[in-house]
CSV table of C-alpha atoms in Angstrom, one decimal:
chain,number,residue,atom,x,y,z
A,22,UNK,CA,119.1,111.5,51.7
A,23,UNK,CA,115.9,111.2,49.7
A,24,UNK,CA,113.7,108.1,50.2
A,25,UNK,CA,114.1,107.2,46.5
A,26,UNK,CA,117.9,107.2,46.9
A,27,UNK,CA,117.6,104.9,49.9
A,28,UNK,CA,115.4,102.5,48.0
A,29,UNK,CA,117.8,102.3,45.0
A,30,UNK,CA,120.8,102.1,47.3
A,31,UNK,CA,119.2,99.2,49.3
A,32,UNK,CA,118.5,97.2,46.1
A,33,UNK,CA,122.1,97.7,45.0
A,34,UNK,CA,123.5,96.9,48.4
A,35,UNK,CA,121.4,93.7,48.6
A,36,UNK,CA,122.7,92.6,45.2
A,37,UNK,CA,126.3,93.4,46.2
A,38,UNK,CA,126.0,91.5,49.4
A,39,UNK,CA,124.5,88.5,47.7
A,40,UNK,CA,127.2,88.5,45.0
A,41,UNK,CA,130.0,88.7,47.5
A,42,UNK,CA,128.4,85.9,49.6
A,43,UNK,CA,128.2,83.8,46.5
A,44,UNK,CA,131.9,84.3,45.6
A,45,UNK,CA,133.0,83.7,49.2
A,46,UNK,CA,130.9,80.5,49.5
A,47,UNK,CA,132.2,79.2,46.1
A,48,UNK,CA,135.8,79.9,47.0
A,49,UNK,CA,135.4,78.3,50.4
A,50,UNK,CA,133.7,75.1,49.1
A,51,UNK,CA,135.2,74.9,45.6
A,52,UNK,CA,133.3,74.7,42.3
A,53,UNK,CA,131.0,71.7,41.8
A,54,UNK,CA,130.5,70.4,38.3
A,55,UNK,CA,133.0,72.9,36.7
A,56,UNK,CA,131.8,71.8,33.2
A,57,UNK,CA,128.3,72.9,33.9
A,58,UNK,CA,129.5,76.1,35.5
A,59,UNK,CA,131.7,76.9,32.5
A,60,UNK,CA,128.9,76.1,29.9
A,61,UNK,CA,126.2,78.2,31.6
A,62,UNK,CA,128.7,80.9,32.4
A,63,UNK,CA,129.7,81.1,28.7
A,64,UNK,CA,126.0,81.3,27.8
A,65,UNK,CA,125.4,84.2,30.1
A,66,UNK,CA,128.5,86.0,28.9
A,67,UNK,CA,127.4,85.4,25.3
A,68,UNK,CA,124.0,86.8,26.0
A,69,UNK,CA,125.5,89.9,27.6
A,70,UNK,CA,127.7,90.4,24.5
A,71,UNK,CA,124.7,90.0,22.3
A,72,UNK,CA,123.0,93.0,23.9
A,73,UNK,CA,124.8,95.3,21.5
A,74,UNK,CA,122.5,97.7,19.8
A,75,UNK,CA,119.9,97.5,22.6
A,76,UNK,CA,117.9,100.7,23.1
A,77,UNK,CA,118.1,102.3,26.6
A,78,UNK,CA,114.4,101.7,27.1
A,79,UNK,CA,114.4,98.0,26.2
A,80,UNK,CA,112.6,96.0,28.9
A,81,UNK,CA,115.0,93.0,28.5
A,82,UNK,CA,118.2,94.0,26.6
A,83,UNK,CA,119.9,90.6,27.2
A,84,UNK,CA,117.2,87.9,27.1
A,85,UNK,CA,119.6,85.0,26.3
A,86,UNK,CA,121.7,85.9,29.4
A,87,UNK,CA,118.7,86.0,31.6
A,88,UNK,CA,117.3,82.7,30.3
A,89,UNK,CA,120.7,81.0,30.8
A,90,UNK,CA,121.0,82.4,34.3
A,91,UNK,CA,117.6,81.2,35.3
A,92,UNK,CA,118.1,77.8,33.7
A,93,UNK,CA,121.3,77.3,35.8
A,94,UNK,CA,119.4,78.3,38.9
A,95,UNK,CA,116.7,75.7,38.1
A,96,UNK,CA,119.2,73.0,37.0
A,97,UNK,CA,118.6,69.8,39.0
A,98,UNK,CA,120.3,67.2,36.8
A,99,UNK,CA,122.7,67.1,33.8
A,100,UNK,CA,122.4,64.2,31.4
A,101,UNK,CA,120.6,62.2,34.2
A,102,UNK,CA,123.2,63.0,36.9
A,103,UNK,CA,122.1,65.0,39.9
A,104,UNK,CA,123.8,68.4,40.3
A,105,UNK,CA,125.0,69.8,43.6
A,106,UNK,CA,126.1,73.4,42.7
A,107,UNK,CA,123.6,75.0,45.0
A,108,UNK,CA,122.5,78.7,45.5
A,109,UNK,CA,125.8,80.4,46.2
A,110,UNK,CA,127.6,78.9,43.2
A,111,UNK,CA,124.7,79.8,41.0
A,112,UNK,CA,125.0,83.4,42.1
A,113,UNK,CA,128.8,83.5,41.7
A,114,UNK,CA,128.7,82.0,38.2
A,115,UNK,CA,126.0,84.4,37.0
A,116,UNK,CA,127.7,87.5,38.5
A,117,UNK,CA,131.2,86.5,37.1
A,118,UNK,CA,129.8,85.7,33.6
A,119,UNK,CA,127.7,88.8,33.6
A,120,UNK,CA,130.6,91.0,34.5
A,121,UNK,CA,132.7,89.3,31.8
A,122,UNK,CA,130.0,89.9,29.2
A,123,UNK,CA,129.5,93.6,29.9
A,124,UNK,CA,133.1,94.6,30.1
A,125,UNK,CA,133.3,95.3,26.3
A,126,UNK,CA,130.2,97.4,26.5
A,127,UNK,CA,131.6,99.4,29.4
A,128,UNK,CA,134.8,99.9,27.4
A,129,UNK,CA,132.7,101.5,24.6
A,130,UNK,CA,130.7,103.6,27.1
A,131,UNK,CA,127.5,101.6,26.6
A,132,UNK,CA,127.4,99.4,29.7
A,133,UNK,CA,124.1,98.4,31.3
A,134,UNK,CA,122.8,100.3,34.3
A,135,UNK,CA,123.6,99.1,37.8
A,136,UNK,CA,119.9,98.7,38.5
A,137,UNK,CA,119.4,96.1,35.8
A,138,UNK,CA,122.4,94.1,36.9
A,139,UNK,CA,121.4,94.3,40.6
A,140,UNK,CA,117.9,93.0,39.6
A,141,UNK,CA,119.5,90.1,37.7
A,142,UNK,CA,121.5,89.1,40.7
A,143,UNK,CA,118.6,89.3,43.1
A,144,UNK,CA,116.1,87.4,40.8
A,145,UNK,CA,118.5,84.6,40.0
A,146,UNK,CA,119.3,84.3,43.7
A,147,UNK,CA,115.6,84.1,44.4
A,148,UNK,CA,115.0,81.4,41.8
A,149,UNK,CA,117.9,79.3,43.0
A,150,UNK,CA,116.8,79.7,46.6
A,151,UNK,CA,113.3,78.5,45.7
A,152,UNK,CA,114.6,75.4,43.9
A,153,UNK,CA,118.1,74.2,44.8
A,154,UNK,CA,117.5,73.4,48.5
A,155,UNK,CA,114.3,71.5,47.8
A,156,UNK,CA,115.9,69.6,44.9
A,157,UNK,CA,119.1,68.8,46.7
A,158,UNK,CA,117.0,67.5,49.7
A,159,UNK,CA,115.2,65.1,47.3
A,160,UNK,CA,111.8,66.6,48.0
A,161,UNK,CA,111.1,67.6,44.3
A,162,UNK,CA,111.8,64.2,42.7
A,163,UNK,CA,110.1,62.4,45.6
A,164,UNK,CA,106.8,64.2,45.3
A,165,UNK,CA,106.8,65.2,41.6
A,166,UNK,CA,109.1,62.8,39.8
A,167,UNK,CA,110.5,64.0,36.5
A,168,UNK,CA,107.4,64.1,34.3
A,169,UNK,CA,105.0,66.9,33.4
A,170,UNK,CA,104.5,67.9,37.1
A,171,UNK,CA,108.3,68.6,37.3
A,172,UNK,CA,108.2,70.8,34.2
A,173,UNK,CA,105.2,72.6,35.5
A,174,UNK,CA,107.0,73.4,38.8
A,175,UNK,CA,109.9,74.9,36.8
A,176,UNK,CA,107.4,77.1,34.9
A,177,UNK,CA,105.7,78.2,38.0
A,178,UNK,CA,109.0,79.1,39.7
A,179,UNK,CA,110.1,81.1,36.7
A,180,UNK,CA,106.7,82.9,36.5
A,181,UNK,CA,107.1,83.8,40.2
A,182,UNK,CA,110.6,85.0,39.6
A,183,UNK,CA,109.5,87.1,36.7
A,184,UNK,CA,106.7,88.6,38.9
A,185,UNK,CA,109.2,89.4,41.6
A,186,UNK,CA,111.5,91.1,39.0
A,187,UNK,CA,108.5,93.2,37.8
A,188,UNK,CA,107.7,94.3,41.3
A,189,UNK,CA,111.4,95.2,41.9
A,190,UNK,CA,111.7,97.0,38.6
A,191,UNK,CA,108.6,99.1,39.3
A,192,UNK,CA,109.9,99.8,42.9
A,193,UNK,CA,113.2,101.1,41.6
A,194,UNK,CA,111.5,103.2,38.9
A,195,UNK,CA,109.1,104.6,41.4
A,196,UNK,CA,112.0,105.6,43.7
A,197,UNK,CA,113.8,107.3,40.8
A,198,UNK,CA,110.9,109.2,39.2
A,199,UNK,CA,108.2,109.5,41.9
A,200,UNK,CA,105.5,108.3,39.5
A,201,UNK,CA,102.6,106.2,41.0
A,202,UNK,CA,103.6,102.7,41.6
A,203,UNK,CA,100.5,101.0,40.2
A,204,UNK,CA,100.9,102.1,36.5
A,205,UNK,CA,104.6,101.4,36.6
A,206,UNK,CA,103.9,97.9,37.9
A,207,UNK,CA,101.2,97.4,35.2
A,208,UNK,CA,103.8,98.4,32.5
A,209,UNK,CA,106.2,95.8,33.8
A,210,UNK,CA,103.6,93.1,34.0
A,211,UNK,CA,102.5,93.8,30.4
A,212,UNK,CA,106.1,93.4,29.3
A,213,UNK,CA,106.1,89.9,30.8
A,214,UNK,CA,103.6,88.9,28.1
A,215,UNK,CA,106.2,89.7,25.4
A,216,UNK,CA,109.9,89.0,25.7
A,217,UNK,CA,109.4,88.0,29.4
A,218,UNK,CA,107.3,85.0,28.5
A,219,UNK,CA,109.9,83.9,25.9
A,220,UNK,CA,112.7,84.2,28.5
A,221,UNK,CA,110.7,82.1,31.0
A,222,UNK,CA,109.9,79.4,28.4
A,223,UNK,CA,113.4,79.2,27.2
A,224,UNK,CA,114.8,79.0,30.7
A,225,UNK,CA,112.5,76.1,31.5
A,226,UNK,CA,113.3,74.3,28.2
A,227,UNK,CA,117.1,74.7,28.8
A,228,UNK,CA,116.9,73.3,32.3
A,229,UNK,CA,114.8,70.3,31.1
A,230,UNK,CA,117.0,69.8,27.9
A,231,UNK,CA,120.3,69.7,29.8
A,232,UNK,CA,118.7,67.4,32.4
A,233,UNK,CA,117.8,64.9,29.6
A,234,UNK,CA,120.6,65.4,27.0
A,235,UNK,CA,123.4,67.1,28.8
A,236,UNK,CA,125.2,70.3,27.9
A,237,UNK,CA,124.9,69.7,24.1
A,238,UNK,CA,121.3,70.9,24.4
A,239,UNK,CA,122.4,74.4,25.3
A,240,UNK,CA,123.6,75.8,21.9
A,241,UNK,CA,120.6,74.2,20.2
A,242,UNK,CA,118.1,75.7,22.6
A,243,UNK,CA,119.8,79.1,22.6
A,244,UNK,CA,119.2,79.6,18.8
A,245,UNK,CA,115.5,80.4,19.0
A,246,UNK,CA,115.9,83.1,21.6
A,247,UNK,CA,118.8,84.6,19.7
A,248,UNK,CA,116.6,84.8,16.6
A,249,UNK,CA,113.8,86.3,18.7
A,250,UNK,CA,116.3,88.9,20.0
A,251,UNK,CA,117.3,89.8,16.5
A,252,UNK,CA,113.7,90.2,15.5
A,253,UNK,CA,113.0,92.3,18.5
A,254,UNK,CA,115.9,94.6,17.7
A,255,UNK,CA,114.5,95.1,14.2
A,256,UNK,CA,111.1,95.9,15.6
A,257,UNK,CA,112.8,98.4,18.0
A,258,UNK,CA,114.7,100.0,15.1
A,259,UNK,CA,111.4,100.5,13.2
A,260,UNK,CA,109.8,101.9,16.3
A,261,UNK,CA,112.7,104.3,16.7
A,262,UNK,CA,112.5,105.4,13.0
A,263,UNK,CA,108.8,106.1,13.4
A,264,UNK,CA,109.4,108.2,16.5
A,265,UNK,CA,112.2,110.1,14.7
A,266,UNK,CA,109.8,110.7,11.7
A,267,UNK,CA,107.2,112.2,14.1
A,268,UNK,CA,109.8,114.3,15.8
A,269,UNK,CA,111.0,115.6,12.4
A,270,UNK,CA,107.4,116.5,11.5
A,271,UNK,CA,107.1,118.3,14.8
A,272,UNK,CA,110.2,120.4,14.0
A,273,UNK,CA,108.5,121.6,10.9
A,274,UNK,CA,106.6,124.2,12.9
A,275,UNK,CA,109.8,125.5,14.4
A,276,UNK,CA,111.6,125.6,11.1
A,277,UNK,CA,108.7,127.6,9.6
A,278,UNK,CA,108.9,130.0,12.5
A,279,UNK,CA,105.4,129.1,13.8
A,280,UNK,CA,106.6,127.9,17.3
A,281,UNK,CA,109.6,128.7,19.5
A,282,UNK,CA,112.6,126.3,19.3
A,283,UNK,CA,112.2,123.2,21.4
A,284,UNK,CA,108.5,123.9,22.2
A,285,UNK,CA,107.2,120.6,20.8
A,286,UNK,CA,109.8,118.5,22.6
A,287,UNK,CA,109.3,120.3,25.9
A,288,UNK,CA,105.6,119.7,25.7
A,289,UNK,CA,106.1,116.0,24.7
A,290,UNK,CA,108.5,115.3,27.6
A,291,UNK,CA,106.4,117.1,30.2
A,292,UNK,CA,103.1,115.6,28.9
A,293,UNK,CA,104.6,112.1,29.2
A,294,UNK,CA,105.7,112.8,32.7
A,295,UNK,CA,102.2,114.1,33.6
A,296,UNK,CA,100.6,111.1,31.9
A,297,UNK,CA,102.7,108.7,34.1
A,298,UNK,CA,101.8,110.8,37.1
A,299,UNK,CA,98.1,110.3,36.3
A,300,UNK,CA,98.3,106.6,35.7
A,301,UNK,CA,98.6,106.3,31.9
A,302,UNK,CA,100.8,103.5,30.7
A,303,UNK,CA,101.8,101.5,27.6
A,304,UNK,CA,100.1,102.5,24.4
A,305,UNK,CA,98.3,105.4,26.0
A,306,UNK,CA,101.6,107.0,26.8
A,307,UNK,CA,102.9,106.4,23.3
A,308,UNK,CA,99.8,108.1,21.8
A,309,UNK,CA,100.2,111.0,24.3
A,310,UNK,CA,103.8,111.5,23.4
A,311,UNK,CA,103.2,111.5,19.6
A,312,UNK,CA,100.2,113.8,19.9
A,313,UNK,CA,102.2,116.2,22.1
A,314,UNK,CA,105.0,116.3,19.5
A,315,UNK,CA,102.6,117.1,16.7
A,316,UNK,CA,100.1,119.3,18.6
A,317,UNK,CA,101.0,122.5,16.9
A,318,UNK,CA,101.2,121.1,13.3
A,319,UNK,CA,97.9,122.8,12.4
A,320,UNK,CA,99.7,126.1,12.5
A,321,UNK,CA,101.4,125.2,9.2
A,322,UNK,CA,97.9,125.6,7.5
A,323,UNK,CA,97.6,129.2,8.7
A,324,UNK,CA,98.0,132.2,6.3
A,325,UNK,CA,99.1,134.5,9.2
A,326,UNK,CA,101.2,132.7,11.9
A,327,UNK,CA,100.3,133.1,15.5
A,328,UNK,CA,102.5,135.6,17.3
A,329,UNK,CA,105.2,133.6,19.2
A,330,UNK,CA,103.3,130.4,18.4
A,331,UNK,CA,101.3,130.7,21.7
A,332,UNK,CA,98.0,129.2,20.8
A,333,UNK,CA,96.9,129.3,24.5
A,334,UNK,CA,96.4,133.1,24.2
A,335,UNK,CA,94.0,132.8,21.3
A,336,UNK,CA,90.2,132.9,21.5
A,337,UNK,CA,88.7,129.5,22.1
A,338,UNK,CA,87.1,129.2,18.7
A,339,UNK,CA,90.4,130.0,17.0
A,340,UNK,CA,92.2,127.4,19.1
A,341,UNK,CA,89.7,124.8,18.1
A,342,UNK,CA,90.0,125.7,14.4
A,343,UNK,CA,93.8,125.3,14.5
A,344,UNK,CA,93.4,122.0,16.4
A,345,UNK,CA,91.0,120.6,13.7
A,346,UNK,CA,93.5,121.6,11.0
A,347,UNK,CA,96.2,119.8,12.9
A,348,UNK,CA,94.1,116.7,13.1
A,349,UNK,CA,93.6,116.7,9.4
A,350,UNK,CA,97.3,117.1,8.8
A,351,UNK,CA,98.2,114.3,11.2
A,352,UNK,CA,95.8,111.9,9.5
A,353,UNK,CA,97.7,112.5,6.2
A,354,UNK,CA,101.0,111.5,7.8
A,355,UNK,CA,99.8,107.9,8.4
A,356,UNK,CA,100.2,107.9,12.2
A,357,UNK,CA,97.5,106.0,14.2
A,358,UNK,CA,94.1,107.6,14.3
A,359,UNK,CA,94.2,107.9,18.1
A,360,UNK,CA,97.0,110.5,17.7
A,361,UNK,CA,95.0,112.6,15.3
A,362,UNK,CA,92.0,112.5,17.6
A,363,UNK,CA,94.1,113.9,20.5
A,364,UNK,CA,95.5,116.6,18.3
A,365,UNK,CA,92.1,117.8,17.0
A,366,UNK,CA,90.4,117.7,20.4
A,367,UNK,CA,93.1,119.4,22.4
A,368,UNK,CA,91.2,122.7,22.4
A,369,UNK,CA,87.8,121.3,23.4
A,370,UNK,CA,86.3,121.9,26.8
A,371,UNK,CA,88.0,119.4,29.1
A,372,UNK,CA,84.8,117.6,30.0
A,373,UNK,CA,84.5,116.6,26.3
A,374,UNK,CA,88.2,115.6,25.9
A,375,UNK,CA,89.9,112.2,26.2
A,376,UNK,CA,92.6,112.1,29.0
A,377,UNK,CA,95.5,112.6,26.6
A,378,UNK,CA,94.0,115.7,25.0
A,379,UNK,CA,93.5,117.2,28.5
A,380,UNK,CA,97.1,116.7,29.3
A,381,UNK,CA,98.4,118.1,26.0
A,382,UNK,CA,96.2,121.2,26.3
A,383,UNK,CA,97.3,122.0,29.9
A,384,UNK,CA,101.0,121.3,29.2
A,385,UNK,CA,101.0,123.3,26.0
A,386,UNK,CA,99.4,126.2,27.8
A,387,UNK,CA,102.0,126.0,30.5
A,388,UNK,CA,104.8,126.1,28.1
A,389,UNK,CA,103.2,129.0,26.1
A,390,UNK,CA,102.6,131.0,29.3
A,391,UNK,CA,105.8,130.4,31.1
A,392,UNK,CA,109.0,132.4,30.6
A,393,UNK,CA,112.4,132.7,32.2
A,394,UNK,CA,112.6,132.5,36.0
A,395,UNK,CA,110.6,130.7,38.7
A,396,UNK,CA,108.2,133.6,39.0
A,397,UNK,CA,107.0,133.2,35.4
A,398,UNK,CA,106.6,129.5,35.9
A,399,UNK,CA,104.6,130.0,39.1
A,400,UNK,CA,102.4,132.6,37.4
A,401,UNK,CA,101.7,130.2,34.5
A,402,UNK,CA,100.7,127.4,36.8
A,403,UNK,CA,98.4,129.8,38.7
A,404,UNK,CA,96.7,130.9,35.5
A,405,UNK,CA,96.1,127.2,34.7
A,406,UNK,CA,94.5,126.7,38.1
A,407,UNK,CA,92.3,129.7,37.5
A,408,UNK,CA,91.1,128.1,34.2
A,409,UNK,CA,90.1,124.8,35.8
A,410,UNK,CA,86.4,125.8,35.6
A,411,UNK,CA,86.3,125.1,31.9
A,412,UNK,CA,89.6,124.9,30.1
A,413,UNK,CA,91.9,122.7,32.1
A,414,UNK,CA,91.1,119.6,34.0
A,415,UNK,CA,91.9,120.1,37.8
A,416,UNK,CA,93.5,116.7,38.1
A,417,UNK,CA,95.8,117.4,35.1
A,418,UNK,CA,96.8,120.8,36.6
A,419,UNK,CA,97.6,119.3,39.9
A,420,UNK,CA,99.5,116.4,38.3
A,421,UNK,CA,101.5,119.0,36.4
A,422,UNK,CA,102.2,120.8,39.6
A,423,UNK,CA,103.5,117.7,41.2
A,424,UNK,CA,105.7,116.8,38.3
A,425,UNK,CA,107.1,120.4,38.2
A,426,UNK,CA,107.8,120.2,42.0
A,427,UNK,CA,110.0,117.1,41.4
A,428,UNK,CA,112.0,118.8,38.7
A,429,UNK,CA,109.7,118.7,35.6
A,430,UNK,CA,110.4,116.2,32.9
A,431,UNK,CA,114.1,115.7,33.7
A,432,UNK,CA,115.1,112.1,33.3
A,433,UNK,CA,111.8,111.1,31.7
A,434,UNK,CA,112.4,108.3,29.1
A,435,UNK,CA,110.3,108.0,25.9
A,436,UNK,CA,107.2,106.0,26.3
A,437,UNK,CA,107.4,102.3,25.3
A,438,UNK,CA,104.5,100.7,23.5
A,439,UNK,CA,102.8,98.1,25.6
């Protein structure tokens, strides 16, 4: 069994064991404060139901469910009355409500991945374990009271929980893709500044609101996060439309017969994989992906098309001329200037190129040179290695070789803006 599979299996097994322990403990001791359990369970289930329309690459497709689960984990009092639900009941309620909320999505074939759900169970269990024993023992109120220090403690615990979730998410992604752990963790930490911070803040406010006003505070406090989720979905839809527009522009070279079918998308997928391998993340990956999709668009300006669309076989000056034409075309499409810069500099000597242009050049050359069969692929990679004195950056070529050794760009998801 591959080490990556062992890591993913261990995370899932830990979540399953924690969930079963939570159910067993709750069944054995009974449900404490069933009203609280029902209210927070309903909130988590509603949050899971509201994930409809979430894109596969969303960092947090169900923020309301996550905020509700974390608030229940950090709930010490309800309307001034101390709670006693503890860690195991917290886990049991969150798992049961989460499963109830995702059943309709599973029935439509759009259920969440097991990795996400396993992370939810583990992080909620971590938050409850950090808070519930201390609170039930009276240590929290004895030393901090119920003022600003108490609210600060909840924020710190949620921040620590979010950090643990980011570490776990990067670990699972590292196990699945083999990409360097550092850039993956950096991507996850950047995401905490967006929807992650809203989830932590809402979870804290929910726990404090229910402590002061009771369960009536839950629906009021859930509205802002629901509105945030709707706005985020609209932003994601706009982002998707932009990417589809760029992909359509990339297909123009195929429709015109300038490049082979699928060439732009192969180069974009493989370039993104190499970029992750070399440590790019966030916006850098988005620029790389868009530039790779549009890297051949300069061929539309040529009177005589390049035979087979293989620009890697042309003289260096001709490659640079086509790249400059492509940069001019890209600027007229309204995409960010950084994309146009990568397109127009993809044929420069690698010592003068930005990192994304180095990657696009090497991957484009690989796709131009390769053919059917492993022998042709190996021959193309060897030609790239022979060109590392001037044309192709050695680190990029070796990064490409490592990605190809793991199966190429299979399973690579589109880059998400940071």
